[in-house]
Coordinates of N, CA and C in Angstrom, one line a residue:
M1 N -99.9 13.0 -5.4 CA -98.9 13.3 -6.4 C -97.6 12.5 -6.2
P2 N -97.2 11.8 -7.2 CA -96.0 11.0 -7.0 C -94.8 11.9 -6.9
G3 N -93.8 11.4 -6.2 CA -92.6 12.2 -6.0 C -91.5 11.3 -5.6
L4 N -90.5 12.0 -5.2 CA -89.2 11.3 -4.8 C -89.0 11.8 -3.3
Q5 N -88.7 10.8 -2.5 CA -88.4 11.1 -1.2 C -87.0 10.5 -0.8
L6 N -86.2 11.3 -0.2 CA -84.9 10.9 0.2 C -84.8 11.0 1.7
K7 N -84.5 9.9 2.3 CA -84.4 9.8 3.7 C -83.0 9.5 4.1
I8 N -82.4 10.2 4.9 CA -81.0 10.0 5.3 C -81.0 9.5 6.7
D9 N -80.5 8.3 6.8 CA -80.4 7.6 8.1 C -78.9 7.8 8.6
L10 N -78.7 8.5 9.6 CA -77.3 8.8 10.1 C -76.6 7.5 10.5
S11 N -77.4 6.4 10.9 CA -76.7 5.2 11.3 C -76.0 4.6 10.1
H12 N -76.5 4.7 8.9 CA -75.9 4.2 7.7 C -74.6 5.0 7.4
I13 N -74.7 6.3 7.5 CA -73.6 7.1 7.3 C -72.5 6.8 8.3
T14 N -72.8 6.6 9.5 CA -71.9 6.3 10.6 C -71.2 5.0 10.3
K15 N -72.0 4.0 9.9 CA -71.4 2.7 9.5 C -70.4 2.8 8.4
L16 N -70.9 3.5 7.3 CA -70.0 3.7 6.2 C -68.7 4.5 6.5
S17 N -68.9 5.5 7.3 CA -67.7 6.3 7.8 C -66.7 5.4 8.6
Q18 N -67.3 4.5 9.4 CA -66.4 3.6 10.2 C -65.7 2.6 9.3
R19 N -66.4 2.1 8.3 CA -65.8 1.2 7.4 C -64.7 1.8 6.6
I20 N -65.0 3.0 6.1 CA -63.9 3.8 5.4 C -62.7 4.0 6.2
Q21 N -62.9 4.4 7.5 CA -61.8 4.6 8.4 C -61.0 3.3 8.6
R22 N -61.7 2.2 8.8 CA -61.0 0.9 8.9 C -60.2 0.6 7.7
L23 N -60.8 0.7 6.5 CA -60.0 0.5 5.3 C -58.8 1.4 5.1
L24 N -59.0 2.6 5.5 CA -57.8 3.5 5.4 C -56.7 3.1 6.4
H25 N -57.1 2.8 7.6 CA -56.1 2.3 8.6 C -55.4 1.1 8.1
Q26 N -56.2 0.1 7.6 CA -55.6 -1.2 7.2 C -54.7 -1.0 5.9
S27 N -55.1 -0.1 5.0 CA -54.3 0.1 3.9 C -53.0 0.9 4.2
E28 N -53.0 1.6 5.3 CA -51.8 2.3 5.7 C -50.7 1.3 6.1
D29 N -51.1 0.2 6.7 CA -50.1 -0.8 7.2 C -50.5 -2.2 6.7
L30 N -49.9 -2.6 5.6 CA -50.1 -3.9 5.0 C -49.0 -4.9 5.5
T31 N -48.2 -4.5 6.4 CA -47.1 -5.4 6.9 C -47.7 -6.7 7.4
P32 N -48.8 -6.7 8.2 CA -49.3 -8.0 8.7 C -49.6 -9.0 7.6
V33 N -50.3 -8.5 6.5 CA -50.7 -9.4 5.4 C -49.5 -9.7 4.6
M34 N -48.5 -8.8 4.5 CA -47.3 -9.1 3.8 C -46.5 -10.2 4.5
R35 N -46.5 -10.2 5.8 CA -45.8 -11.3 6.6 C -46.5 -12.6 6.3
Q36 N -47.9 -12.6 6.3 CA -48.6 -13.8 6.0 C -48.3 -14.3 4.6
A37 N -48.2 -13.4 3.6 CA -47.9 -13.8 2.3 C -46.5 -14.3 2.2
A38 N -45.5 -13.7 2.9 CA -44.1 -14.2 2.9 C -44.0 -15.6 3.4
D39 N -44.7 -15.9 4.5 CA -44.7 -17.2 5.1 C -45.3 -18.2 4.1
Y40 N -46.4 -17.8 3.5 CA -47.0 -18.7 2.5 C -46.0 -19.0 1.4
M41 N -45.3 -18.0 0.9 CA -44.3 -18.2 -0.2 C -43.1 -19.1 0.2
V42 N -42.7 -19.0 1.4 CA -41.6 -19.9 1.9 C -42.1 -21.3 1.9
N43 N -43.3 -21.6 2.3 CA -43.9 -22.9 2.3 C -44.1 -23.4 0.9
S44 N -44.6 -22.5 0.0 CA -44.8 -22.9 -1.4 C -43.5 -23.2 -2.1
T45 N -42.4 -22.5 -1.8 CA -41.1 -22.7 -2.4 C -40.5 -24.0 -1.9
R46 N -40.6 -24.2 -0.6 CA -40.1 -25.5 -0.1 C -40.9 -26.7 -0.7
N47 N -42.2 -26.5 -0.9 CA -43.0 -27.6 -1.5 C -42.5 -27.9 -2.9
R48 N -42.1 -26.9 -3.6 CA -41.6 -27.2 -5.0 C -40.4 -28.0 -4.9
I49 N -39.5 -27.8 -4.0 CA -38.2 -28.5 -3.8 C -38.5 -29.9 -3.3
L50 N -39.3 -30.0 -2.3 CA -39.5 -31.3 -1.7 C -40.6 -32.2 -2.3
R51 N -41.6 -31.7 -3.0 CA -42.6 -32.5 -3.5 C -42.9 -32.4 -5.0
T52 N -43.3 -31.2 -5.4 CA -43.8 -31.1 -6.8 C -42.7 -31.2 -7.9
K53 N -41.5 -30.7 -7.5 CA -40.4 -30.8 -8.5 C -40.8 -30.0 -9.8
T54 N -41.4 -28.9 -9.6 CA -41.8 -28.0 -10.7 C -41.4 -26.6 -10.4
G55 N -41.2 -25.8 -11.5 CA -40.9 -24.4 -11.4 C -42.2 -23.6 -11.2
P56 N -42.0 -22.3 -10.9 CA -43.2 -21.5 -10.7 C -44.1 -21.4 -11.9
D57 N -43.5 -21.7 -13.1 CA -44.3 -21.7 -14.3 C -45.1 -23.0 -14.5
G58 N -44.9 -24.0 -13.6 CA -45.6 -25.2 -13.7 C -44.9 -26.3 -14.4
E59 N -43.8 -26.0 -15.0 CA -43.0 -26.9 -15.8 C -42.2 -27.9 -14.8
R60 N -42.3 -29.2 -15.1 CA -41.5 -30.1 -14.3 C -40.1 -30.0 -14.6
W61 N -39.2 -30.1 -13.6 CA -37.8 -30.0 -13.8 C -37.3 -31.3 -14.5
K62 N -36.2 -31.0 -15.2 CA -35.5 -32.2 -15.9 C -34.9 -33.1 -14.9
A63 N -34.9 -34.4 -15.2 CA -34.3 -35.4 -14.3 C -32.8 -35.1 -14.2
I64 N -32.2 -35.6 -13.2 CA -30.8 -35.4 -13.0 C -30.1 -36.4 -13.9
S65 N -28.8 -36.2 -14.2 CA -28.0 -37.0 -15.0 C -27.6 -38.3 -14.3
E66 N -27.3 -39.3 -15.0 CA -26.8 -40.6 -14.4 C -25.6 -40.3 -13.5
L67 N -24.7 -39.5 -13.9 CA -23.5 -39.2 -13.1 C -23.9 -38.6 -11.8
T68 N -24.7 -37.6 -11.9 CA -25.2 -36.9 -10.6 C -25.9 -37.9 -9.7
A69 N -26.7 -38.8 -10.3 CA -27.4 -39.8 -9.5 C -26.4 -40.7 -8.8
Q70 N -25.4 -41.1 -9.5 CA -24.4 -42.0 -8.9 C -23.6 -41.3 -7.8
L71 N -23.3 -40.0 -8.0 CA -22.5 -39.2 -7.0 C -23.4 -39.0 -5.7
K72 N -24.7 -38.7 -5.9 CA -25.6 -38.5 -4.8 C -26.1 -39.7 -4.2
G73 N -26.1 -40.8 -5.0 CA -26.7 -42.0 -4.5 C -28.3 -42.0 -4.5
S74 N -28.8 -41.1 -5.3 CA -30.2 -40.8 -5.3 C -30.6 -40.1 -6.6
T75 N -31.8 -40.3 -7.1 CA -32.3 -39.6 -8.3 C -33.2 -38.4 -7.9
S76 N -33.3 -38.1 -6.7 CA -34.1 -36.9 -6.3 C -33.5 -35.6 -6.8
I77 N -34.4 -34.8 -7.4 CA -34.0 -33.5 -8.0 C -34.0 -32.4 -6.9
L78 N -32.9 -31.7 -6.8 CA -32.7 -30.6 -5.9 C -32.8 -31.0 -4.4
F79 N -32.5 -32.2 -4.1 CA -32.5 -32.7 -2.8 C -31.5 -33.7 -2.5
E80 N -30.6 -33.4 -1.6 CA -29.6 -34.4 -1.2 C -29.7 -34.6 0.3
H81 N -29.6 -33.5 1.1 CA -29.6 -33.5 2.5 C -30.7 -32.6 3.1
G82 N -31.4 -31.8 2.2 CA -32.4 -30.9 2.6 C -31.9 -29.5 2.9
D83 N -30.6 -29.2 2.6 CA -30.0 -27.9 2.9 C -30.7 -26.8 2.1
L84 N -31.0 -27.0 0.9 CA -31.6 -26.0 0.1 C -33.0 -25.6 0.6
A85 N -33.8 -26.6 0.8 CA -35.2 -26.4 1.3 C -35.2 -25.7 2.7
R86 N -34.3 -26.1 3.6 CA -34.2 -25.4 4.9 C -33.6 -24.0 4.8
S87 N -32.9 -23.7 3.7 CA -32.3 -22.4 3.6 C -33.3 -21.3 3.1
I88 N -34.5 -21.7 2.7 CA -35.5 -20.8 2.2 C -36.1 -20.1 3.4
K89 N -36.0 -18.7 3.4 CA -36.4 -18.0 4.6 C -37.0 -16.6 4.1
V90 N -37.8 -16.0 5.0 CA -38.3 -14.7 4.8 C -37.1 -13.7 5.0
G91 N -36.7 -12.9 4.0 CA -35.6 -12.0 4.2 C -36.0 -10.7 4.7
D92 N -37.1 -10.2 4.3 CA -37.6 -8.8 4.7 C -39.1 -8.7 4.4
V93 N -39.8 -8.0 5.3 CA -41.2 -7.8 5.2 C -41.4 -6.3 5.5
S94 N -42.2 -5.6 4.6 CA -42.5 -4.2 4.9 C -43.9 -4.0 4.4
N95 N -44.3 -2.8 4.5 CA -45.6 -2.4 4.1 C -45.8 -2.5 2.5
D96 N -44.7 -2.4 1.8 CA -44.7 -2.5 0.4 C -44.5 -3.9 -0.2
G97 N -44.1 -4.9 0.6 CA -43.9 -6.2 0.0 C -43.0 -7.0 0.9
F98 N -42.5 -8.1 0.3 CA -41.6 -9.0 1.1 C -40.6 -9.6 0.2
M99 N -39.6 -10.2 0.8 CA -38.5 -10.8 0.1 C -38.3 -12.2 0.7
I100 N -38.1 -13.2 -0.2 CA -37.8 -14.6 0.2 C -36.3 -14.8 -0.3
V101 N -35.5 -15.3 0.6 CA -34.1 -15.5 0.3 C -33.6 -16.9 0.6
T102 N -32.4 -17.2 0.1 CA -31.7 -18.4 0.4 C -30.2 -18.1 0.5
D103 N -29.5 -18.7 1.4 CA -28.1 -18.5 1.4 C -27.3 -19.8 1.0
A104 N -28.1 -20.7 0.5 CA -27.4 -22.0 0.0 C -26.5 -21.7 -1.1
E105 N -25.3 -22.2 -1.1 CA -24.3 -21.9 -2.1 C -24.7 -22.3 -3.5
Q106 N -25.4 -23.4 -3.6 CA -25.8 -23.9 -4.9 C -27.1 -23.3 -5.5
A107 N -27.7 -22.4 -4.7 CA -29.0 -21.9 -5.1 C -29.0 -21.2 -6.5
Q108 N -28.0 -20.4 -6.7 CA -28.0 -19.6 -8.0 C -27.9 -20.5 -9.2
W109 N -26.9 -21.5 -9.1 CA -26.8 -22.3 -10.3 C -27.9 -23.4 -10.4
L110 N -28.6 -23.7 -9.4 CA -29.8 -24.5 -9.5 C -30.9 -23.7 -10.1
Q111 N -31.1 -22.5 -9.7 CA -32.2 -21.6 -10.2 C -31.9 -21.3 -11.7
E112 N -30.7 -20.9 -12.0 CA -30.4 -20.4 -13.4 C -29.8 -21.5 -14.3
G113 N -29.3 -22.5 -13.8 CA -28.6 -23.5 -14.6 C -27.1 -23.1 -14.8
V114 N -26.3 -24.0 -15.3 CA -24.9 -23.8 -15.6 C -24.6 -24.3 -17.0
R115 N -24.0 -23.5 -17.8 CA -23.7 -24.0 -19.2 C -22.6 -25.0 -19.2
R116 N -21.5 -24.8 -18.5 CA -20.4 -25.7 -18.5 C -20.0 -26.0 -17.0
V117 N -19.8 -27.2 -16.7 CA -19.4 -27.6 -15.4 C -17.9 -27.9 -15.4
K118 N -17.2 -27.4 -14.4 CA -15.8 -27.6 -14.2 C -15.6 -28.4 -12.9
G119 N -14.8 -29.4 -13.0 CA -14.6 -30.2 -11.7 C -14.1 -31.6 -12.0
K120 N -14.0 -32.3 -10.9 CA -13.3 -33.6 -10.9 C -14.0 -34.6 -11.8
Y121 N -15.3 -34.6 -11.9 CA -16.1 -35.6 -12.6 C -16.5 -35.2 -14.0
R122 N -15.8 -34.4 -14.6 CA -16.2 -33.8 -15.9 C -15.8 -34.7 -17.0
P123 N -16.7 -35.3 -17.7 CA -16.4 -36.1 -18.9 C -16.0 -35.1 -20.0
K124 N -15.2 -35.6 -21.0 CA -14.7 -34.7 -22.1 C -15.8 -34.3 -23.0
K125 N -16.6 -35.2 -23.5 CA -17.7 -34.8 -24.4 C -18.9 -35.6 -24.1
P126 N -20.1 -35.0 -24.1 CA -20.3 -33.6 -24.3 C -20.0 -32.9 -23.0
A127 N -19.8 -31.6 -23.1 CA -19.5 -30.8 -21.9 C -20.7 -30.8 -21.0
P128 N -20.6 -31.2 -19.7 CA -21.8 -31.3 -18.9 C -22.4 -29.9 -18.6
Q129 N -23.7 -30.0 -18.5 CA -24.5 -28.8 -18.2 C -25.5 -29.1 -17.2
I130 N -25.9 -28.1 -16.4 CA -26.9 -28.3 -15.4 C -28.1 -27.4 -15.9
P131 N -29.2 -28.1 -16.2 CA -30.3 -27.3 -16.7 C -30.9 -26.4 -15.6
P132 N -31.5 -25.3 -15.9 CA -32.1 -24.5 -14.8 C -33.3 -25.3 -14.3
R133 N -33.4 -25.2 -13.0 CA -34.5 -25.8 -12.2 C -35.0 -24.7 -11.3
P134 N -35.8 -23.8 -11.8 CA -36.2 -22.6 -11.0 C -37.1 -23.1 -9.9
F135 N -36.8 -22.7 -8.7 CA -37.6 -23.0 -7.5 C -38.1 -21.7 -6.9
M136 N -37.5 -20.6 -7.1 CA -37.9 -19.3 -6.5 C -38.8 -18.6 -7.6
G137 N -39.8 -18.0 -7.2 CA -40.7 -17.2 -8.1 C -42.1 -17.4 -7.7
F138 N -43.0 -16.7 -8.4 CA -44.4 -16.7 -8.2 C -45.1 -17.5 -9.3
S139 N -45.9 -18.5 -8.9 CA -46.8 -19.1 -9.9 C -48.1 -18.3 -10.0
A140 N -48.9 -18.7 -11.0 CA -50.2 -18.0 -11.1 C -51.0 -18.3 -9.8
E141 N -50.9 -19.5 -9.3 CA -51.7 -19.8 -8.1 C -51.2 -19.0 -6.9
N142 N -49.8 -18.8 -6.8 CA -49.3 -18.0 -5.7 C -49.8 -16.6 -5.8
N143 N -49.8 -16.0 -7.0 CA -50.3 -14.6 -7.2 C -51.8 -14.5 -6.8
S144 N -52.6 -15.5 -7.2 CA -54.0 -15.5 -6.9 C -54.2 -15.6 -5.4
R145 N -53.5 -16.5 -4.7 CA -53.6 -16.7 -3.3 C -53.2 -15.4 -2.5
I146 N -52.1 -14.8 -2.9 CA -51.7 -13.6 -2.2 C -52.6 -12.5 -2.4
A147 N -53.1 -12.3 -3.6 CA -54.2 -11.3 -3.9 C -55.4 -11.5 -3.0
R148 N -55.8 -12.8 -2.9 CA -56.9 -13.1 -2.0 C -56.6 -12.8 -0.6
M149 N -55.4 -13.0 -0.1 CA -55.0 -12.7 1.3 C -55.1 -11.2 1.5
I150 N -54.6 -10.4 0.5 CA -54.7 -8.9 0.7 C -56.1 -8.4 0.6
R151 N -56.9 -9.0 -0.3 CA -58.3 -8.6 -0.3 C -59.0 -8.9 1.0
D152 N -58.8 -10.1 1.5 CA -59.5 -10.5 2.7 C -59.0 -9.6 3.9
Y153 N -57.8 -9.3 3.9 CA -57.2 -8.4 4.9 C -57.9 -7.0 4.9
L154 N -58.1 -6.5 3.7 CA -58.7 -5.2 3.5 C -60.2 -5.2 3.8
N155 N -60.8 -6.4 3.6 CA -62.3 -6.5 3.8 C -62.6 -6.7 5.3
N156 N -61.7 -7.0 6.1 CA -62.0 -7.3 7.5 C -62.0 -6.0 8.3

């Protein structure tokens, strides 16, 4: 007579229980993977400034003006002496996330742009402006990579 047989192997239950315990323990403290993600974002942000010259959205930054190039002696965007790139650091890491910071004086106006420039080299017309060149933020690739880091951390 055909029937249904259920065999419970305690070794499988033990393995499952151990796996669940490991996942619960790892999910209680995500600080190690958040540290890894923070370090990755510092490198990614520095790479935007030093190499790709693109914002987190993938848009290339606008070229610098002729006046700025003359004053700097270079046409490199967001780079004169490397101060901005070196200033990108991990600000805080916790179980809930992380923070990337910069203390460079020019960071805010480089990130957000400036509508009107005041200063010694200001031509009368048109009023000079600095277009935003966002360097801080998460790209789609950054989001995917960090999600993969967290998934890998929880699966180990």
